[in-house]
């Protein structure tokens, strides 16, 4: 699909599929934009249960290999150098916009979701752009300065190539931190966080939640005790999916077929 600066980016698109149910004639599906972690990882041509969860419930899903993703050559991988929080944000939006323009999805029901570095892209997309109707951050980074100060040693220098040297370019780190732009957010957000996460500690989510609370912005927050970076307990994995579905059902105005415990959206 076409993206900024006349370039092309890549994604995998999955249309809704359910063997027992069909959407009403003429109705376009809502879209979940999935932003992979890494941020220099990649999405592959697979169909994991996480995606089937959404497509079997009437959602379309696009898994975006934004510029900087592995698997498309050195030049593509290096697009993200110095541009984390810009290229990834733009490419995810342009993937969704392309699907809307192709008439494949409903442009008024578009959500973005991602974990870790993907959660960073989610929060920045919601606060620095006006495109999405909802968003879900799973253990995402809201404050890059806090991240480089707190994260584990193995990734402590990761941001130097992706953003710039710190503290020399503290201005760029601040510019790429969603926490400083929360009042720009125009749609509801839900955050999921592990209480024992050492890579993206809980204060990343909690400072963003507090900003939403103070500014009376619509949000939901689900904290899982005993979980670290990426959820491991089956009950929590299930709750994260069901919580996000409940959240989107409330935002997009439909009744989920699943019998699930609803999440509470504050300030809505």
PDB file of C-alpha atoms in Angstrom:
ATOM      1  CA  UNK A   1       0.000   0.000   0.000  1.00  0.00           C
ATOM      2  CA  UNK A   2       1.199   3.596  -0.599  1.00  0.00           C
ATOM      3  CA  UNK A   3       2.556   5.555   2.346  1.00  0.00           C
ATOM      4  CA  UNK A   4       4.452   8.769   3.082  1.00  0.00           C
ATOM      5  CA  UNK A   5       7.203  10.195   0.837  1.00  0.00           C
ATOM      6  CA  UNK A   6       5.952   8.201  -2.149  1.00  0.00           C
ATOM      7  CA  UNK A   7       7.051   4.920  -0.572  1.00  0.00           C
ATOM      8  CA  UNK A   8       5.332   1.546  -0.325  1.00  0.00           C
ATOM      9  CA  UNK A   9       4.765  -0.385   2.902  1.00  0.00           C
ATOM     10  CA  UNK A  10       3.483  -3.904   3.542  1.00  0.00           C
ATOM     11  CA  UNK A  11       0.753  -5.614   5.540  1.00  0.00           C
ATOM     12  CA  UNK A  12      -1.304  -8.800   5.763  1.00  0.00           C
ATOM     13  CA  UNK A  13      -5.075  -8.393   5.546  1.00  0.00           C
ATOM     14  CA  UNK A  14      -7.578 -10.839   7.057  1.00  0.00           C
ATOM     15  CA  UNK A  15     -11.269 -10.455   6.255  1.00  0.00           C
ATOM     16  CA  UNK A  16     -14.019 -11.573   8.661  1.00  0.00           C
ATOM     17  CA  UNK A  17     -14.800 -15.294   8.615  1.00  0.00           C
ATOM     18  CA  UNK A  18     -17.366 -17.283  10.565  1.00  0.00           C
ATOM     19  CA  UNK A  19     -18.836 -20.580   9.410  1.00  0.00           C
ATOM     20  CA  UNK A  20     -22.135 -19.980  11.209  1.00  0.00           C
ATOM     21  CA  UNK A  21     -22.826 -16.269  10.786  1.00  0.00           C
ATOM     22  CA  UNK A  22     -22.733 -13.543   8.154  1.00  0.00           C
ATOM     23  CA  UNK A  23     -22.849  -9.778   8.433  1.00  0.00           C
ATOM     24  CA  UNK A  24     -25.960  -7.943   7.204  1.00  0.00           C
ATOM     25  CA  UNK A  25     -25.899  -7.349   3.472  1.00  0.00           C
ATOM     26  CA  UNK A  26     -23.980  -4.229   2.554  1.00  0.00           C
ATOM     27  CA  UNK A  27     -22.428  -3.707   5.980  1.00  0.00           C
ATOM     28  CA  UNK A  28     -18.687  -3.178   5.987  1.00  0.00           C
ATOM     29  CA  UNK A  29     -16.753  -4.685   8.887  1.00  0.00           C
ATOM     30  CA  UNK A  30     -14.964  -2.756  11.610  1.00  0.00           C
ATOM     31  CA  UNK A  31     -11.186  -2.922  11.358  1.00  0.00           C
ATOM     32  CA  UNK A  32      -8.528  -3.826  13.907  1.00  0.00           C
ATOM     33  CA  UNK A  33      -5.099  -2.498  12.947  1.00  0.00           C
ATOM     34  CA  UNK A  34      -2.460  -4.707  14.571  1.00  0.00           C
ATOM     35  CA  UNK A  35       0.945  -3.169  15.198  1.00  0.00           C
ATOM     36  CA  UNK A  36       3.655  -5.728  15.968  1.00  0.00           C
ATOM     37  CA  UNK A  37       6.251  -5.300  18.693  1.00  0.00           C
ATOM     38  CA  UNK A  38       9.973  -5.115  18.418  1.00  0.00           C
ATOM     39  CA  UNK A  39       9.722  -2.531  16.970  1.00  0.00           C
ATOM     40  CA  UNK A  40      12.007  -4.094  14.345  1.00  0.00           C
ATOM     41  CA  UNK A  41      10.232  -7.438  14.361  1.00  0.00           C
ATOM     42  CA  UNK A  42       7.769  -8.438  11.680  1.00  0.00           C
ATOM     43  CA  UNK A  43       4.388  -9.969  10.998  1.00  0.00           C
ATOM     44  CA  UNK A  44       4.315 -13.179   8.984  1.00  0.00           C
ATOM     45  CA  UNK A  45       1.784 -14.827   6.651  1.00  0.00           C
ATOM     46  CA  UNK A  46       0.223 -16.865   9.434  1.00  0.00           C
ATOM     47  CA  UNK A  47      -3.276 -16.992  10.862  1.00  0.00           C
ATOM     48  CA  UNK A  48      -2.815 -17.312  14.639  1.00  0.00           C
ATOM     49  CA  UNK A  49      -5.656 -17.735  17.092  1.00  0.00           C
ATOM     50  CA  UNK A  50      -5.284 -14.096  18.147  1.00  0.00           C
ATOM     51  CA  UNK A  51      -6.367 -12.971  14.688  1.00  0.00           C
ATOM     52  CA  UNK A  52      -9.046 -15.645  14.388  1.00  0.00           C
ATOM     53  CA  UNK A  53     -10.549 -14.316  17.595  1.00  0.00           C
ATOM     54  CA  UNK A  54     -11.304 -11.045  15.813  1.00  0.00           C
ATOM     55  CA  UNK A  55     -12.178 -12.299  12.333  1.00  0.00           C
ATOM     56  CA  UNK A  56     -14.597 -14.904  13.713  1.00  0.00           C
ATOM     57  CA  UNK A  57     -16.413 -12.088  15.518  1.00  0.00           C
ATOM     58  CA  UNK A  58     -16.969  -9.955  12.449  1.00  0.00           C
ATOM     59  CA  UNK A  59     -13.838  -7.819  12.480  1.00  0.00           C
ATOM     60  CA  UNK A  60     -11.379  -7.384   9.667  1.00  0.00           C
ATOM     61  CA  UNK A  61      -7.742  -7.263  10.761  1.00  0.00           C
ATOM     62  CA  UNK A  62      -4.662  -5.816   9.116  1.00  0.00           C
ATOM     63  CA  UNK A  63      -1.239  -6.801  10.450  1.00  0.00           C
ATOM     64  CA  UNK A  64       1.132  -4.022   9.450  1.00  0.00           C
ATOM     65  CA  UNK A  65       4.803  -4.448   8.617  1.00  0.00           C
ATOM     66  CA  UNK A  66       5.538  -0.751   8.866  1.00  0.00           C
ATOM     67  CA  UNK A  67       8.846   0.669   7.652  1.00  0.00           C
ATOM     68  CA  UNK A  68      11.534  -0.679   9.958  1.00  0.00           C
ATOM     69  CA  UNK A  69      10.141  -4.201  10.024  1.00  0.00           C
ATOM     70  CA  UNK A  70      12.473  -7.085   9.240  1.00  0.00           C
ATOM     71  CA  UNK A  71      12.135  -9.181   6.099  1.00  0.00           C
ATOM     72  CA  UNK A  72      12.058  -6.582   3.322  1.00  0.00           C
ATOM     73  CA  UNK A  73      15.728  -5.702   2.979  1.00  0.00           C
ATOM     74  CA  UNK A  74      18.168  -3.325   4.619  1.00  0.00           C
ATOM     75  CA  UNK A  75      16.742  -0.085   3.236  1.00  0.00           C
ATOM     76  CA  UNK A  76      13.260  -0.985   4.469  1.00  0.00           C
ATOM     77  CA  UNK A  77      14.587  -1.958   7.881  1.00  0.00           C
ATOM     78  CA  UNK A  78      16.499   1.318   8.189  1.00  0.00           C
ATOM     79  CA  UNK A  79      13.420   3.466   7.531  1.00  0.00           C
ATOM     80  CA  UNK A  80      12.763   3.398  11.265  1.00  0.00           C
ATOM     81  CA  UNK A  81      16.210   4.634  12.286  1.00  0.00           C
ATOM     82  CA  UNK A  82      15.650   7.990  13.945  1.00  0.00           C
ATOM     83  CA  UNK A  83      11.967   7.740  13.016  1.00  0.00           C
ATOM     84  CA  UNK A  84      10.387   5.453  15.603  1.00  0.00           C
ATOM     85  CA  UNK A  85       7.089   7.069  16.457  1.00  0.00           C
ATOM     86  CA  UNK A  86       6.762   8.612  12.991  1.00  0.00           C
ATOM     87  CA  UNK A  87       7.148   5.978  10.261  1.00  0.00           C
ATOM     88  CA  UNK A  88       5.328   3.267  12.219  1.00  0.00           C
ATOM     89  CA  UNK A  89       2.471   5.626  13.066  1.00  0.00           C
ATOM     90  CA  UNK A  90       2.105   6.834   9.477  1.00  0.00           C
ATOM     91  CA  UNK A  91       2.316   3.370   7.931  1.00  0.00           C
ATOM     92  CA  UNK A  92      -0.355   1.918  10.225  1.00  0.00           C
ATOM     93  CA  UNK A  93      -2.708   4.774   9.407  1.00  0.00           C
ATOM     94  CA  UNK A  94      -2.026   4.473   5.687  1.00  0.00           C
ATOM     95  CA  UNK A  95      -2.671   0.724   5.767  1.00  0.00           C
ATOM     96  CA  UNK A  96      -6.075   1.360   7.320  1.00  0.00           C
ATOM     97  CA  UNK A  97      -6.798   4.273   5.003  1.00  0.00           C
ATOM     98  CA  UNK A  98      -5.986   2.092   1.988  1.00  0.00           C
ATOM     99  CA  UNK A  99      -8.501  -0.538   3.106  1.00  0.00           C
ATOM    100  CA  UNK A 100     -11.143   2.134   3.666  1.00  0.00           C
ATOM    101  CA  UNK A 101     -10.518   3.567   0.202  1.00  0.00           C
ATOM    102  CA  UNK A 102     -10.778   0.074  -1.297  1.00  0.00           C
ATOM    103  CA  UNK A 103     -14.232  -0.246   0.267  1.00  0.00           C
ATOM    104  CA  UNK A 104     -13.240  -3.266   2.361  1.00  0.00           C
ATOM    105  CA  UNK A 105     -13.828  -1.861   5.855  1.00  0.00           C
ATOM    106  CA  UNK A 106     -15.890   0.722   7.728  1.00  0.00           C
ATOM    107  CA  UNK A 107     -13.871   3.906   8.093  1.00  0.00           C
ATOM    108  CA  UNK A 108     -15.936   4.977  11.108  1.00  0.00           C
ATOM    109  CA  UNK A 109     -15.024   1.860  13.110  1.00  0.00           C
ATOM    110  CA  UNK A 110     -11.253   1.557  13.082  1.00  0.00           C
ATOM    111  CA  UNK A 111      -9.235   0.550  16.132  1.00  0.00           C
ATOM    112  CA  UNK A 112      -5.490   0.107  16.580  1.00  0.00           C
ATOM    113  CA  UNK A 113      -3.985  -2.478  18.917  1.00  0.00           C
ATOM    114  CA  UNK A 114      -0.471  -3.545  19.846  1.00  0.00           C
ATOM    115  CA  UNK A 115       1.783  -4.714  22.636  1.00  0.00           C
ATOM    116  CA  UNK A 116       5.065  -3.330  23.982  1.00  0.00           C
ATOM    117  CA  UNK A 117       6.606  -1.351  21.095  1.00  0.00           C
ATOM    118  CA  UNK A 118       3.280  -1.854  19.327  1.00  0.00           C
ATOM    119  CA  UNK A 119       1.581  -0.280  22.329  1.00  0.00           C
ATOM    120  CA  UNK A 120       3.928   2.680  21.971  1.00  0.00           C
ATOM    121  CA  UNK A 121       2.715   3.111  18.397  1.00  0.00           C
ATOM    122  CA  UNK A 122      -0.897   2.795  19.560  1.00  0.00           C
ATOM    123  CA  UNK A 123      -0.623   5.550  22.169  1.00  0.00           C
ATOM    124  CA  UNK A 124       1.301   7.877  19.883  1.00  0.00           C
ATOM    125  CA  UNK A 125      -1.183   7.257  17.053  1.00  0.00           C
ATOM    126  CA  UNK A 126      -4.087   8.244  19.291  1.00  0.00           C
ATOM    127  CA  UNK A 127      -2.443  11.373  20.670  1.00  0.00           C
ATOM    128  CA  UNK A 128      -0.519  12.717  17.660  1.00  0.00           C
ATOM    129  CA  UNK A 129      -2.973  11.906  14.869  1.00  0.00           C
ATOM    130  CA  UNK A 130      -6.748  12.157  14.403  1.00  0.00           C
ATOM    131  CA  UNK A 131      -7.715   9.012  12.550  1.00  0.00           C
ATOM    132  CA  UNK A 132      -8.763   6.140  14.818  1.00  0.00           C
ATOM    133  CA  UNK A 133     -12.047   5.598  16.625  1.00  0.00           C
ATOM    134  CA  UNK A 134     -10.541   3.503  19.439  1.00  0.00           C
ATOM    135  CA  UNK A 135      -7.250   2.005  20.580  1.00  0.00           C
ATOM    136  CA  UNK A 136      -5.854  -0.723  22.836  1.00  0.00           C
ATOM    137  CA  UNK A 137      -2.364  -0.630  24.328  1.00  0.00           C
ATOM    138  CA  UNK A 138      -0.990  -3.825  25.836  1.00  0.00           C
ATOM    139  CA  UNK A 139       1.978  -3.034  28.126  1.00  0.00           C
ATOM    140  CA  UNK A 140       2.879  -0.147  25.831  1.00  0.00           C
ATOM    141  CA  UNK A 141       5.354   2.696  26.268  1.00  0.00           C
ATOM    142  CA  UNK A 142       3.834   6.111  26.892  1.00  0.00           C
ATOM    143  CA  UNK A 143       6.962   7.949  28.059  1.00  0.00           C
ATOM    144  CA  UNK A 144      10.201   7.300  26.157  1.00  0.00           C
ATOM    145  CA  UNK A 145      12.348   9.214  28.634  1.00  0.00           C
ATOM    146  CA  UNK A 146      11.037   7.100  31.474  1.00  0.00           C
ATOM    147  CA  UNK A 147      11.549   3.976  29.364  1.00  0.00           C
ATOM    148  CA  UNK A 148      15.257   4.566  28.698  1.00  0.00           C
ATOM    149  CA  UNK A 149      15.798   5.279  32.389  1.00  0.00           C
ATOM    150  CA  UNK A 150      13.912   2.231  33.691  1.00  0.00           C
ATOM    151  CA  UNK A 151      14.130  -0.599  31.178  1.00  0.00           C
ATOM    152  CA  UNK A 152      16.423  -3.599  31.550  1.00  0.00           C
ATOM    153  CA  UNK A 153      20.086  -3.436  30.528  1.00  0.00           C
ATOM    154  CA  UNK A 154      19.720  -5.585  27.389  1.00  0.00           C
ATOM    155  CA  UNK A 155      17.535  -2.986  25.629  1.00  0.00           C
ATOM    156  CA  UNK A 156      18.839   0.112  27.386  1.00  0.00           C
ATOM    157  CA  UNK A 157      20.652   1.388  24.241  1.00  0.00           C
ATOM    158  CA  UNK A 158      18.030   0.244  21.726  1.00  0.00           C
ATOM    159  CA  UNK A 159      16.512   3.698  21.350  1.00  0.00           C
ATOM    160  CA  UNK A 160      19.763   5.377  20.318  1.00  0.00           C
ATOM    161  CA  UNK A 161      19.354   4.154  16.733  1.00  0.00           C
ATOM    162  CA  UNK A 162      15.562   4.353  16.692  1.00  0.00           C
ATOM    163  CA  UNK A 163      15.165   7.808  18.253  1.00  0.00           C
ATOM    164  CA  UNK A 164      18.572   9.357  18.997  1.00  0.00           C
ATOM    165  CA  UNK A 165      21.143   9.654  21.784  1.00  0.00           C
ATOM    166  CA  UNK A 166      19.811  10.430  25.230  1.00  0.00           C
ATOM    167  CA  UNK A 167      19.938  12.889  26.966  1.00  0.00           C
ATOM    168  CA  UNK A 168      21.429  14.846  24.056  1.00  0.00           C
ATOM    169  CA  UNK A 169      18.159  14.543  22.099  1.00  0.00           C
ATOM    170  CA  UNK A 170      15.784  14.702  25.033  1.00  0.00           C
ATOM    171  CA  UNK A 171      13.616  17.029  22.951  1.00  0.00           C
ATOM    172  CA  UNK A 172      12.937  14.238  20.448  1.00  0.00           C
ATOM    173  CA  UNK A 173      12.186  11.755  23.222  1.00  0.00           C
ATOM    174  CA  UNK A 174       9.639  14.163  24.642  1.00  0.00           C
ATOM    175  CA  UNK A 175       8.122  14.787  21.213  1.00  0.00           C
ATOM    176  CA  UNK A 176       7.698  11.017  20.714  1.00  0.00           C
ATOM    177  CA  UNK A 177       6.112  10.419  24.135  1.00  0.00           C
ATOM    178  CA  UNK A 178       2.321  10.128  24.101  1.00  0.00           C
ATOM    179  CA  UNK A 179       2.081  11.075  27.778  1.00  0.00           C
ATOM    180  CA  UNK A 180       2.753  14.718  26.860  1.00  0.00           C
ATOM    181  CA  UNK A 181      -0.060  14.826  24.312  1.00  0.00           C
ATOM    182  CA  UNK A 182      -2.852  12.941  26.056  1.00  0.00           C
ATOM    183  CA  UNK A 183      -5.171  15.941  25.856  1.00  0.00           C
ATOM    184  CA  UNK A 184      -5.063  15.663  22.042  1.00  0.00           C
ATOM    185  CA  UNK A 185      -6.740  12.248  22.122  1.00  0.00           C
ATOM    186  CA  UNK A 186     -10.146  12.215  20.436  1.00  0.00           C
ATOM    187  CA  UNK A 187     -11.237   8.621  21.057  1.00  0.00           C
ATOM    188  CA  UNK A 188     -11.408   6.093  23.926  1.00  0.00           C
ATOM    189  CA  UNK A 189      -8.394   3.964  24.841  1.00  0.00           C
ATOM    190  CA  UNK A 190      -7.973   0.787  26.891  1.00  0.00           C
ATOM    191  CA  UNK A 191      -4.689  -0.183  28.541  1.00  0.00           C
ATOM    192  CA  UNK A 192      -3.632  -3.659  29.712  1.00  0.00           C
ATOM    193  CA  UNK A 193      -0.615  -4.036  31.984  1.00  0.00           C
ATOM    194  CA  UNK A 194       1.273  -6.662  33.966  1.00  0.00           C
ATOM    195  CA  UNK A 195       1.990  -5.614  37.540  1.00  0.00           C
ATOM    196  CA  UNK A 196       5.459  -7.223  37.527  1.00  0.00           C
ATOM    197  CA  UNK A 197       6.617  -6.049  34.098  1.00  0.00           C
ATOM    198  CA  UNK A 198      10.328  -5.154  34.236  1.00  0.00           C
ATOM    199  CA  UNK A 199      10.664  -4.173  30.560  1.00  0.00           C
ATOM    200  CA  UNK A 200       7.754  -1.724  30.436  1.00  0.00           C
ATOM    201  CA  UNK A 201       6.990  -1.134  34.134  1.00  0.00           C
ATOM    202  CA  UNK A 202       3.431  -0.424  35.291  1.00  0.00           C
ATOM    203  CA  UNK A 203       4.132   3.268  35.831  1.00  0.00           C
ATOM    204  CA  UNK A 204       4.134   3.648  32.033  1.00  0.00           C
ATOM    205  CA  UNK A 205       0.445   2.706  31.904  1.00  0.00           C
ATOM    206  CA  UNK A 206      -0.408   4.360  35.202  1.00  0.00           C
ATOM    207  CA  UNK A 207       0.989   7.770  34.276  1.00  0.00           C
ATOM    208  CA  UNK A 208      -1.030   7.691  31.048  1.00  0.00           C
ATOM    209  CA  UNK A 209      -4.145   6.591  32.924  1.00  0.00           C
ATOM    210  CA  UNK A 210      -3.649   9.415  35.412  1.00  0.00           C
ATOM    211  CA  UNK A 211      -3.331  11.913  32.556  1.00  0.00           C
ATOM    212  CA  UNK A 212      -6.612  10.607  31.105  1.00  0.00           C
ATOM    213  CA  UNK A 213      -8.246  10.821  34.513  1.00  0.00           C
ATOM    214  CA  UNK A 214      -7.150  14.407  35.117  1.00  0.00           C
ATOM    215  CA  UNK A 215      -8.162  15.535  31.642  1.00  0.00           C
ATOM    216  CA  UNK A 216     -11.496  13.634  31.759  1.00  0.00           C
ATOM    217  CA  UNK A 217     -10.638  11.550  28.695  1.00  0.00           C
ATOM    218  CA  UNK A 218     -12.413   8.202  28.089  1.00  0.00           C
ATOM    219  CA  UNK A 219     -10.266   5.240  29.122  1.00  0.00           C
ATOM    220  CA  UNK A 220     -10.316   1.766  30.634  1.00  0.00           C
ATOM    221  CA  UNK A 221      -7.453   0.136  32.535  1.00  0.00           C
ATOM    222  CA  UNK A 222      -6.911  -3.545  33.302  1.00  0.00           C
ATOM    223  CA  UNK A 223      -3.985  -4.476  35.579  1.00  0.00           C
ATOM    224  CA  UNK A 224      -2.997  -8.136  35.913  1.00  0.00           C
ATOM    225  CA  UNK A 225      -1.299  -9.085  39.167  1.00  0.00           C
ATOM    226  CA  UNK A 226       1.574 -11.554  38.811  1.00  0.00           C
ATOM    227  CA  UNK A 227       2.027 -10.903  35.095  1.00  0.00           C
ATOM    228  CA  UNK A 228       5.212  -9.642  33.484  1.00  0.00           C
ATOM    229  CA  UNK A 229       5.942  -8.450  29.918  1.00  0.00           C
ATOM    230  CA  UNK A 230       3.390 -10.375  27.898  1.00  0.00           C
ATOM    231  CA  UNK A 231       0.673 -12.281  29.681  1.00  0.00           C
ATOM    232  CA  UNK A 232       1.267 -15.950  30.544  1.00  0.00           C
ATOM    233  CA  UNK A 233      -1.708 -17.082  32.636  1.00  0.00           C
ATOM    234  CA  UNK A 234      -4.536 -18.430  30.503  1.00  0.00           C
ATOM    235  CA  UNK A 235      -7.217 -16.635  32.515  1.00  0.00           C
ATOM    236  CA  UNK A 236      -5.473 -13.311  31.919  1.00  0.00           C
ATOM    237  CA  UNK A 237      -4.886 -13.949  28.225  1.00  0.00           C
ATOM    238  CA  UNK A 238      -8.584 -14.706  27.888  1.00  0.00           C
ATOM    239  CA  UNK A 239      -9.541 -11.648  29.914  1.00  0.00           C
ATOM    240  CA  UNK A 240      -7.373  -9.391  27.767  1.00  0.00           C
ATOM    241  CA  UNK A 241      -9.149 -10.541  24.601  1.00  0.00           C
ATOM    242  CA  UNK A 242     -12.591 -10.357  26.158  1.00  0.00           C
ATOM    243  CA  UNK A 243     -11.840  -7.003  27.735  1.00  0.00           C
ATOM    244  CA  UNK A 244     -10.784  -5.537  24.417  1.00  0.00           C
ATOM    245  CA  UNK A 245     -13.876  -6.989  22.723  1.00  0.00           C
ATOM    246  CA  UNK A 246     -16.125  -5.524  25.427  1.00  0.00           C
ATOM    247  CA  UNK A 247     -14.388  -2.175  25.025  1.00  0.00           C
ATOM    248  CA  UNK A 248     -14.837  -2.129  21.242  1.00  0.00           C
ATOM    249  CA  UNK A 249     -18.441  -3.283  21.535  1.00  0.00           C
ATOM    250  CA  UNK A 250     -19.197  -0.281  23.730  1.00  0.00           C
ATOM    251  CA  UNK A 251     -17.321   2.165  21.517  1.00  0.00           C
ATOM    252  CA  UNK A 252     -18.642   0.836  18.198  1.00  0.00           C
ATOM    253  CA  UNK A 253     -22.159   0.234  19.492  1.00  0.00           C
ATOM    254  CA  UNK A 254     -22.840  -3.481  19.159  1.00  0.00           C
ATOM    255  CA  UNK A 255     -23.739  -6.324  21.497  1.00  0.00           C
ATOM    256  CA  UNK A 256     -21.083  -9.063  21.581  1.00  0.00           C
ATOM    257  CA  UNK A 257     -22.349 -12.599  21.088  1.00  0.00           C
ATOM    258  CA  UNK A 258     -19.923 -13.806  23.751  1.00  0.00           C
ATOM    259  CA  UNK A 259     -21.018 -13.931  27.373  1.00  0.00           C
ATOM    260  CA  UNK A 260     -18.210 -11.785  28.771  1.00  0.00           C
ATOM    261  CA  UNK A 261     -17.644  -9.530  31.732  1.00  0.00           C
ATOM    262  CA  UNK A 262     -17.751  -5.928  30.498  1.00  0.00           C
ATOM    263  CA  UNK A 263     -14.989  -3.448  31.164  1.00  0.00           C
ATOM    264  CA  UNK A 264     -15.866  -0.032  32.517  1.00  0.00           C
ATOM    265  CA  UNK A 265     -14.923   2.927  30.349  1.00  0.00           C
ATOM    266  CA  UNK A 266     -14.307   5.914  32.581  1.00  0.00           C
ATOM    267  CA  UNK A 267     -15.247   9.485  31.615  1.00  0.00           C
ATOM    268  CA  UNK A 268     -17.548   8.394  28.809  1.00  0.00           C
TER     269      UNK A 268
END
